[in-house]
PDB file of C-alpha atoms and ligand atoms in Angstrom:
ATOM      1  CA  UNK A   1      12.403  -5.236 -23.113  1.00 84.00           C
ATOM      2  CA  UNK A   2      13.612  -8.272 -24.121  1.00 83.00           C
ATOM      3  CA  UNK A   3       9.944 -10.980 -24.553  1.00 89.00           C
ATOM      4  CA  UNK A   4       8.239  -9.245 -20.630  1.00 94.00           C
ATOM      5  CA  UNK A   5      11.655  -9.452 -19.180  1.00 96.00           C
ATOM      6  CA  UNK A   6      13.403  -5.820 -18.678  1.00 97.00           C
ATOM      7  CA  UNK A   7      17.005  -6.668 -18.819  1.00 95.00           C
ATOM      8  CA  UNK A   8      18.942  -4.036 -18.124  1.00 96.00           C
ATOM      9  CA  UNK A   9      17.406  -0.077 -16.930  1.00 97.00           C
ATOM     10  CA  UNK A  10      18.817   2.178 -15.332  1.00 97.00           C
ATOM     11  CA  UNK A  11      15.996   5.033 -14.857  1.00 98.00           C
ATOM     12  CA  UNK A  12      15.428   4.803 -11.006  1.00 98.00           C
ATOM     13  CA  UNK A  13      18.327   6.067  -9.676  1.00 96.00           C
ATOM     14  CA  UNK A  14      18.007   4.838  -5.709  1.00 97.00           C
ATOM     15  CA  UNK A  15      16.470   1.187  -6.928  1.00 97.00           C
ATOM     16  CA  UNK A  16      19.452   1.258  -9.699  1.00 96.00           C
ATOM     17  CA  UNK A  17      21.566   0.666  -6.037  1.00 95.00           C
ATOM     18  CA  UNK A  18      19.309  -0.896  -3.559  1.00 93.00           C
ATOM     19  CA  UNK A  19      18.630  -3.861  -5.750  1.00 97.00           C
ATOM     20  CA  UNK A  20      20.818  -7.135  -6.631  1.00 97.00           C
ATOM     21  CA  UNK A  21      18.380  -7.721  -9.547  1.00 98.00           C
ATOM     22  CA  UNK A  22      16.537  -7.193 -12.161  1.00 98.00           C
ATOM     23  CA  UNK A  23      12.939  -9.252 -10.446  1.00 98.00           C
ATOM     24  CA  UNK A  24      10.546  -9.481 -13.940  1.00 98.00           C
ATOM     25  CA  UNK A  25       7.020 -10.965 -14.255  1.00 98.00           C
ATOM     26  CA  UNK A  26       7.075 -15.054 -13.831  1.00 98.00           C
ATOM     27  CA  UNK A  27       4.344 -17.595 -15.562  1.00 98.00           C
ATOM     28  CA  UNK A  28       3.280 -18.495 -18.142  1.00 97.00           C
ATOM     29  CA  UNK A  29       3.282 -15.877 -21.301  1.00 96.00           C
ATOM     30  CA  UNK A  30      -0.256 -16.305 -21.883  1.00 96.00           C
ATOM     31  CA  UNK A  31      -1.512 -16.394 -19.017  1.00 97.00           C
ATOM     32  CA  UNK A  32      -5.563 -15.536 -18.165  1.00 97.00           C
ATOM     33  CA  UNK A  33      -4.615 -14.319 -15.181  1.00 98.00           C
ATOM     34  CA  UNK A  34      -1.349 -11.068 -14.236  1.00 98.00           C
ATOM     35  CA  UNK A  35      -1.344 -10.931 -10.506  1.00 98.00           C
ATOM     36  CA  UNK A  36       0.272  -7.287  -9.642  1.00 98.00           C
ATOM     37  CA  UNK A  37       2.285  -6.850  -6.920  1.00 98.00           C
ATOM     38  CA  UNK A  38       3.566  -3.299  -5.673  1.00 98.00           C
ATOM     39  CA  UNK A  39       7.418  -3.805  -5.808  1.00 98.00           C
ATOM     40  CA  UNK A  40      10.247  -6.777  -4.595  1.00 98.00           C
ATOM     41  CA  UNK A  41      11.107  -7.730  -0.703  1.00 97.00           C
ATOM     42  CA  UNK A  42      13.935  -8.637   0.272  1.00 97.00           C
ATOM     43  CA  UNK A  43      13.889 -12.135  -0.906  1.00 97.00           C
ATOM     44  CA  UNK A  44      12.482 -11.536  -4.340  1.00 98.00           C
ATOM     45  CA  UNK A  45      15.159  -9.858  -4.620  1.00 98.00           C
ATOM     46  CA  UNK A  46      17.770 -11.915  -3.408  1.00 98.00           C
ATOM     47  CA  UNK A  47      15.898 -15.207  -6.092  1.00 98.00           C
ATOM     48  CA  UNK A  48      14.990 -12.787  -8.772  1.00 98.00           C
ATOM     49  CA  UNK A  49      10.857 -13.601  -8.687  1.00 98.00           C
ATOM     50  CA  UNK A  50       8.766 -12.092  -7.509  1.00 98.00           C
ATOM     51  CA  UNK A  51       6.587 -13.438  -3.701  1.00 98.00           C
ATOM     52  CA  UNK A  52       8.680 -15.789  -2.650  1.00 97.00           C
ATOM     53  CA  UNK A  53       7.977 -15.135   0.469  1.00 95.00           C
ATOM     54  CA  UNK A  54       5.815 -14.856   3.603  1.00 96.00           C
ATOM     55  CA  UNK A  55       4.103 -12.740   1.913  1.00 97.00           C
ATOM     56  CA  UNK A  56       4.122 -15.684  -1.350  1.00 98.00           C
ATOM     57  CA  UNK A  57       3.422 -18.946   0.845  1.00 97.00           C
ATOM     58  CA  UNK A  58      -0.322 -17.094   1.208  1.00 97.00           C
ATOM     59  CA  UNK A  59      -0.713 -16.151  -1.808  1.00 98.00           C
ATOM     60  CA  UNK A  60       0.459 -19.721  -3.992  1.00 98.00           C
ATOM     61  CA  UNK A  61      -1.938 -20.895  -0.635  1.00 97.00           C
ATOM     62  CA  UNK A  62      -4.945 -19.181  -1.833  1.00 97.00           C
ATOM     63  CA  UNK A  63      -4.040 -20.175  -5.602  1.00 97.00           C
ATOM     64  CA  UNK A  64      -4.676 -23.508  -4.139  1.00 97.00           C
ATOM     65  CA  UNK A  65      -7.449 -23.034  -2.766  1.00 96.00           C
ATOM     66  CA  UNK A  66      -8.861 -21.714  -6.075  1.00 96.00           C
ATOM     67  CA  UNK A  67      -8.019 -24.712  -7.418  1.00 95.00           C
ATOM     68  CA  UNK A  68      -4.621 -23.039  -9.477  1.00 94.00           C
ATOM     69  CA  UNK A  69      -1.242 -23.323  -9.210  1.00 94.00           C
ATOM     70  CA  UNK A  70       2.126 -21.128  -8.799  1.00 96.00           C
ATOM     71  CA  UNK A  71       3.298 -22.401 -12.546  1.00 96.00           C
ATOM     72  CA  UNK A  72      -0.266 -21.722 -14.192  1.00 95.00           C
ATOM     73  CA  UNK A  73      -0.944 -18.326 -14.190  1.00 98.00           C
ATOM     74  CA  UNK A  74       1.184 -15.287 -14.628  1.00 98.00           C
ATOM     75  CA  UNK A  75       3.111 -12.952 -11.958  1.00 98.00           C
ATOM     76  CA  UNK A  76       4.920  -9.659 -11.453  1.00 98.00           C
ATOM     77  CA  UNK A  77       5.356  -6.101  -9.534  1.00 98.00           C
ATOM     78  CA  UNK A  78       4.882  -2.299 -10.250  1.00 98.00           C
ATOM     79  CA  UNK A  79       7.973  -1.412  -9.768  1.00 98.00           C
ATOM     80  CA  UNK A  80      11.366  -4.598 -10.554  1.00 98.00           C
ATOM     81  CA  UNK A  81      13.443  -3.336  -8.374  1.00 98.00           C
ATOM     82  CA  UNK A  82      13.622  -3.081  -4.566  1.00 97.00           C
ATOM     83  CA  UNK A  83      13.098   0.458  -3.138  1.00 96.00           C
ATOM     84  CA  UNK A  84      15.950   0.828  -0.374  1.00 95.00           C
ATOM     85  CA  UNK A  85      14.015  -0.619   3.395  1.00 92.00           C
ATOM     86  CA  UNK A  86      11.672  -2.140   1.696  1.00 87.00           C
ATOM     87  CA  UNK A  87       9.803   1.287   1.290  1.00 95.00           C
ATOM     88  CA  UNK A  88       6.938   2.083  -0.736  1.00 95.00           C
ATOM     89  CA  UNK A  89       7.830   2.907  -4.382  1.00 97.00           C
ATOM     90  CA  UNK A  90       7.422   6.787  -4.693  1.00 98.00           C
ATOM     91  CA  UNK A  91       6.021   8.652  -8.038  1.00 97.00           C
ATOM     92  CA  UNK A  92       8.055   8.709  -9.813  1.00 98.00           C
ATOM     93  CA  UNK A  93       9.779   4.971 -10.206  1.00 98.00           C
ATOM     94  CA  UNK A  94       6.278   3.732 -10.527  1.00 98.00           C
ATOM     95  CA  UNK A  95       5.428   5.876 -14.002  1.00 98.00           C
ATOM     96  CA  UNK A  96       9.124   5.239 -14.236  1.00 98.00           C
ATOM     97  CA  UNK A  97       8.217   1.502 -14.101  1.00 98.00           C
ATOM     98  CA  UNK A  98       5.184   1.623 -16.241  1.00 98.00           C
ATOM     99  CA  UNK A  99       6.109   0.712 -20.072  1.00 97.00           C
ATOM    100  CA  UNK A 100       7.277  -1.996 -18.580  1.00 98.00           C
ATOM    101  CA  UNK A 101       4.008  -3.308 -16.938  1.00 98.00           C
ATOM    102  CA  UNK A 102       2.257  -1.920 -19.335  1.00 98.00           C
ATOM    103  CA  UNK A 103       3.729  -3.874 -21.645  1.00 97.00           C
ATOM    104  CA  UNK A 104       4.187  -7.078 -20.206  1.00 98.00           C
ATOM    105  CA  UNK A 105      -0.076  -6.473 -20.012  1.00 98.00           C
ATOM    106  CA  UNK A 106      -0.123  -5.986 -23.634  1.00 97.00           C
ATOM    107  CA  UNK A 107       1.903  -9.087 -24.896  1.00 97.00           C
ATOM    108  CA  UNK A 108       0.277 -11.591 -22.792  1.00 97.00           C
ATOM    109  CA  UNK A 109      -3.030 -10.367 -22.911  1.00 97.00           C
ATOM    110  CA  UNK A 110      -5.299 -11.772 -19.633  1.00 97.00           C
ATOM    111  CA  UNK A 111      -8.703 -12.084 -19.578  1.00 97.00           C
ATOM    112  CA  UNK A 112      -7.950 -10.781 -16.015  1.00 98.00           C
ATOM    113  CA  UNK A 113      -5.705  -8.222 -14.056  1.00 98.00           C
ATOM    114  CA  UNK A 114      -5.839  -8.877 -10.406  1.00 98.00           C
ATOM    115  CA  UNK A 115      -3.658  -5.721  -8.202  1.00 98.00           C
ATOM    116  CA  UNK A 116      -2.813  -7.376  -5.277  1.00 98.00           C
ATOM    117  CA  UNK A 117      -2.983  -4.336  -2.352  1.00 98.00           C
ATOM    118  CA  UNK A 118      -3.783  -0.412  -2.572  1.00 98.00           C
ATOM    119  CA  UNK A 119      -0.487   0.461  -4.183  1.00 98.00           C
ATOM    120  CA  UNK A 120      -1.032  -1.058  -7.062  1.00 98.00           C
ATOM    121  CA  UNK A 121      -4.781  -0.821  -7.436  1.00 98.00           C
ATOM    122  CA  UNK A 122      -3.833   2.978  -7.199  1.00 98.00           C
ATOM    123  CA  UNK A 123      -1.795   2.942  -9.901  1.00 98.00           C
ATOM    124  CA  UNK A 124      -3.372   1.075 -12.462  1.00 98.00           C
ATOM    125  CA  UNK A 125      -6.492   2.516 -11.930  1.00 98.00           C
ATOM    126  CA  UNK A 126      -5.597   5.894 -11.717  1.00 97.00           C
ATOM    127  CA  UNK A 127      -7.282   7.112  -8.807  1.00 98.00           C
ATOM    128  CA  UNK A 128      -7.964   6.695  -4.606  1.00 98.00           C
ATOM    129  CA  UNK A 129      -9.259   2.770  -3.586  1.00 98.00           C
ATOM    130  CA  UNK A 130      -9.938   0.895  -0.276  1.00 98.00           C
ATOM    131  CA  UNK A 131      -9.004  -1.952  -1.066  1.00 98.00           C
ATOM    132  CA  UNK A 132     -10.997  -3.744   2.002  1.00 97.00           C
ATOM    133  CA  UNK A 133     -13.694  -2.562   0.594  1.00 97.00           C
ATOM    134  CA  UNK A 134     -13.297  -2.822  -3.191  1.00 98.00           C
ATOM    135  CA  UNK A 135     -12.090  -6.340  -2.848  1.00 98.00           C
ATOM    136  CA  UNK A 136     -12.723  -8.284  -5.275  1.00 98.00           C
ATOM    137  CA  UNK A 137     -14.300  -5.901  -7.373  1.00 98.00           C
ATOM    138  CA  UNK A 138     -14.520  -5.690 -11.244  1.00 98.00           C
ATOM    139  CA  UNK A 139     -13.243  -2.775 -13.215  1.00 98.00           C
ATOM    140  CA  UNK A 140     -12.189  -1.928 -16.765  1.00 98.00           C
ATOM    141  CA  UNK A 141      -8.677  -0.238 -17.157  1.00 98.00           C
ATOM    142  CA  UNK A 142      -7.226   1.076 -20.658  1.00 97.00           C
ATOM    143  CA  UNK A 143      -3.704   0.709 -21.616  1.00 96.00           C
ATOM    144  CA  UNK A 144      -2.246   1.262 -24.635  1.00 91.00           C
ATOM    145  CA  UNK A 145      -4.918   0.786 -27.139  1.00 93.00           C
ATOM    146  CA  UNK A 146      -7.239  -2.178 -25.070  1.00 96.00           C
ATOM    147  CA  UNK A 147      -9.177  -1.862 -22.588  1.00 98.00           C
ATOM    148  CA  UNK A 148      -8.550  -4.310 -19.396  1.00 98.00           C
ATOM    149  CA  UNK A 149     -11.184  -6.353 -16.592  1.00 98.00           C
ATOM    150  CA  UNK A 150      -9.070  -5.590 -13.544  1.00 98.00           C
ATOM    151  CA  UNK A 151     -10.310  -7.107 -10.266  1.00 98.00           C
ATOM    152  CA  UNK A 152      -9.083  -5.442  -6.863  1.00 98.00           C
ATOM    153  CA  UNK A 153      -7.410  -7.553  -4.125  1.00 98.00           C
ATOM    154  CA  UNK A 154      -5.704  -6.899  -0.769  1.00 98.00           C
ATOM    155  CA  UNK A 155      -2.355  -7.257  -0.903  1.00 98.00           C
ATOM    156  CA  UNK A 156      -1.348 -11.390   0.670  1.00 98.00           C
ATOM    157  CA  UNK A 157       1.191  -9.011   3.346  1.00 97.00           C
ATOM    158  CA  UNK A 158      -2.314  -7.506   4.859  1.00 96.00           C
ATOM    159  CA  UNK A 159      -2.844 -11.036   6.118  1.00 96.00           C
ATOM    160  CA  UNK A 160      -0.123 -11.060   7.796  1.00 95.00           C
ATOM    161  CA  UNK A 161      -0.792  -8.925  10.395  1.00 91.00           C
ATOM    162  CA  UNK A 162      -4.544  -8.558  10.051  1.00 93.00           C
ATOM    163  CA  UNK A 163      -5.767 -12.409  10.226  1.00 91.00           C
ATOM    164  CA  UNK A 164      -9.354 -10.871   9.061  1.00 92.00           C
ATOM    165  CA  UNK A 165      -7.839 -10.219   6.131  1.00 96.00           C
ATOM    166  CA  UNK A 166      -7.738 -13.519   5.340  1.00 96.00           C
ATOM    167  CA  UNK A 167     -10.854 -14.436   4.148  1.00 96.00           C
ATOM    168  CA  UNK A 168     -11.538 -10.929   2.068  1.00 97.00           C
ATOM    169  CA  UNK A 169      -7.368 -12.648   0.303  1.00 98.00           C
ATOM    170  CA  UNK A 170      -9.473 -15.425  -0.003  1.00 97.00           C
ATOM    171  CA  UNK A 171     -12.091 -15.331  -1.796  1.00 97.00           C
ATOM    172  CA  UNK A 172     -11.107 -12.127  -3.977  1.00 98.00           C
ATOM    173  CA  UNK A 173      -8.518 -14.846  -4.954  1.00 97.00           C
ATOM    174  CA  UNK A 174     -11.053 -17.498  -4.902  1.00 97.00           C
ATOM    175  CA  UNK A 175     -13.837 -14.492  -7.310  1.00 97.00           C
ATOM    176  CA  UNK A 176     -10.819 -13.547  -9.905  1.00 97.00           C
ATOM    177  CA  UNK A 177     -10.248 -17.088 -10.146  1.00 96.00           C
ATOM    178  CA  UNK A 178     -13.499 -18.276 -11.647  1.00 95.00           C
ATOM    179  CA  UNK A 179     -13.621 -15.010 -14.036  1.00 95.00           C
ATOM    180  CA  UNK A 180     -11.941 -16.043 -15.851  1.00 92.00           C
ATOM    181  CA  UNK A 181     -12.486 -19.441 -16.402  1.00 91.00           C
ATOM    182  CA  UNK A 182     -10.421 -21.666 -14.292  1.00 89.00           C
ATOM    183  CA  UNK A 183      -9.037 -23.747 -11.699  1.00 84.00           C
ATOM    184  CA  UNK A 184     -12.084 -24.973  -9.431  1.00 77.00           C
ATOM    185  CA  UNK A 185     -14.157 -23.150 -11.559  1.00 65.00           C
ATOM    186  CA  UNK A 186     -13.077 -24.092 -14.844  1.00 60.00           C
ATOM    187  CA  UNK A 187     -15.393 -23.677 -17.592  1.00 55.00           C
ATOM    188  CA  UNK A 188     -13.364 -23.666 -20.031  1.00 55.00           C
ATOM    189  CA  UNK A 189     -14.230 -20.120 -20.925  1.00 60.00           C
ATOM    190  CA  UNK A 190     -14.358 -17.694 -19.275  1.00 64.00           C
ATOM    191  CA  UNK A 191     -17.843 -16.008 -16.846  1.00 61.00           C
ATOM    192  CA  UNK A 192     -16.138 -12.058 -17.700  1.00 56.00           C
ATOM    193  CA  UNK A 193     -19.639 -11.733 -20.141  1.00 57.00           C
ATOM    194  CA  UNK A 194     -22.048 -12.148 -16.918  1.00 60.00           C
ATOM    195  CA  UNK A 195     -20.282  -9.800 -14.459  1.00 60.00           C
TER     196      UNK A 195
HETATM  197  N1  LIG B 201       5.304  -8.218  -1.803  1.00 61.74           N
HETATM  198  C1  LIG B 201       5.031  -7.717  -3.526  1.00 61.74           C
HETATM  199  O1  LIG B 201       3.766  -6.330  -3.642  1.00 61.74           O
HETATM  200  N2  LIG B 201       5.869  -7.961  -4.433  1.00 61.74           N
HETATM  201  C2  LIG B 201       6.805  -9.306  -4.078  1.00 61.74           C
HETATM  202  O2  LIG B 201       6.534  -9.420  -4.972  1.00 61.74           O
HETATM  203  C3  LIG B 201       6.689  -9.593  -2.757  1.00 61.74           C
HETATM  204  C4  LIG B 201       5.857  -8.471  -2.124  1.00 61.74           C
END
């Protein structure tokens, strides 16, 4: 790993074949908010950046509504290589990539981690998660030597299949901005102590 980027990796034989490139996280290396998705899709694999397809547009819109720009936050995924046919990453693949995610979290040291969807929420909380019912809820997770605050959200793609998830997603993102003390809710100060 070079800084926050993985430059070469051969840990997952199938993903080495299915990927065009490794898709690293984007955004400032000192961002207060870290958004974690599942893994790159076709657009991300092509462009080398997380959340640049339709899900990315939904995320960008929700960030804008919360008074944030994409460039204000860091966005990454549980796995950095596109699984074939957009299948979910396997447990083995998630575990192979976990060290990279943990290193990114530790180096970034964000105020708040936002997990978007079931896969990243369950991966980091290490339990089963009902993302619709738990969206907007805050938890503590241990990564390495430190503890981090984590807010669960539905995945932005869920809003494309089910319009009713749109509000759930937007509310979770607005709450994340408020908790981290950034965007429209800007107080210059994290409100983590209030939650
Ligand atoms: N979905 C994800 O979980 N991650 C991306 O980067 C794009 C779509």
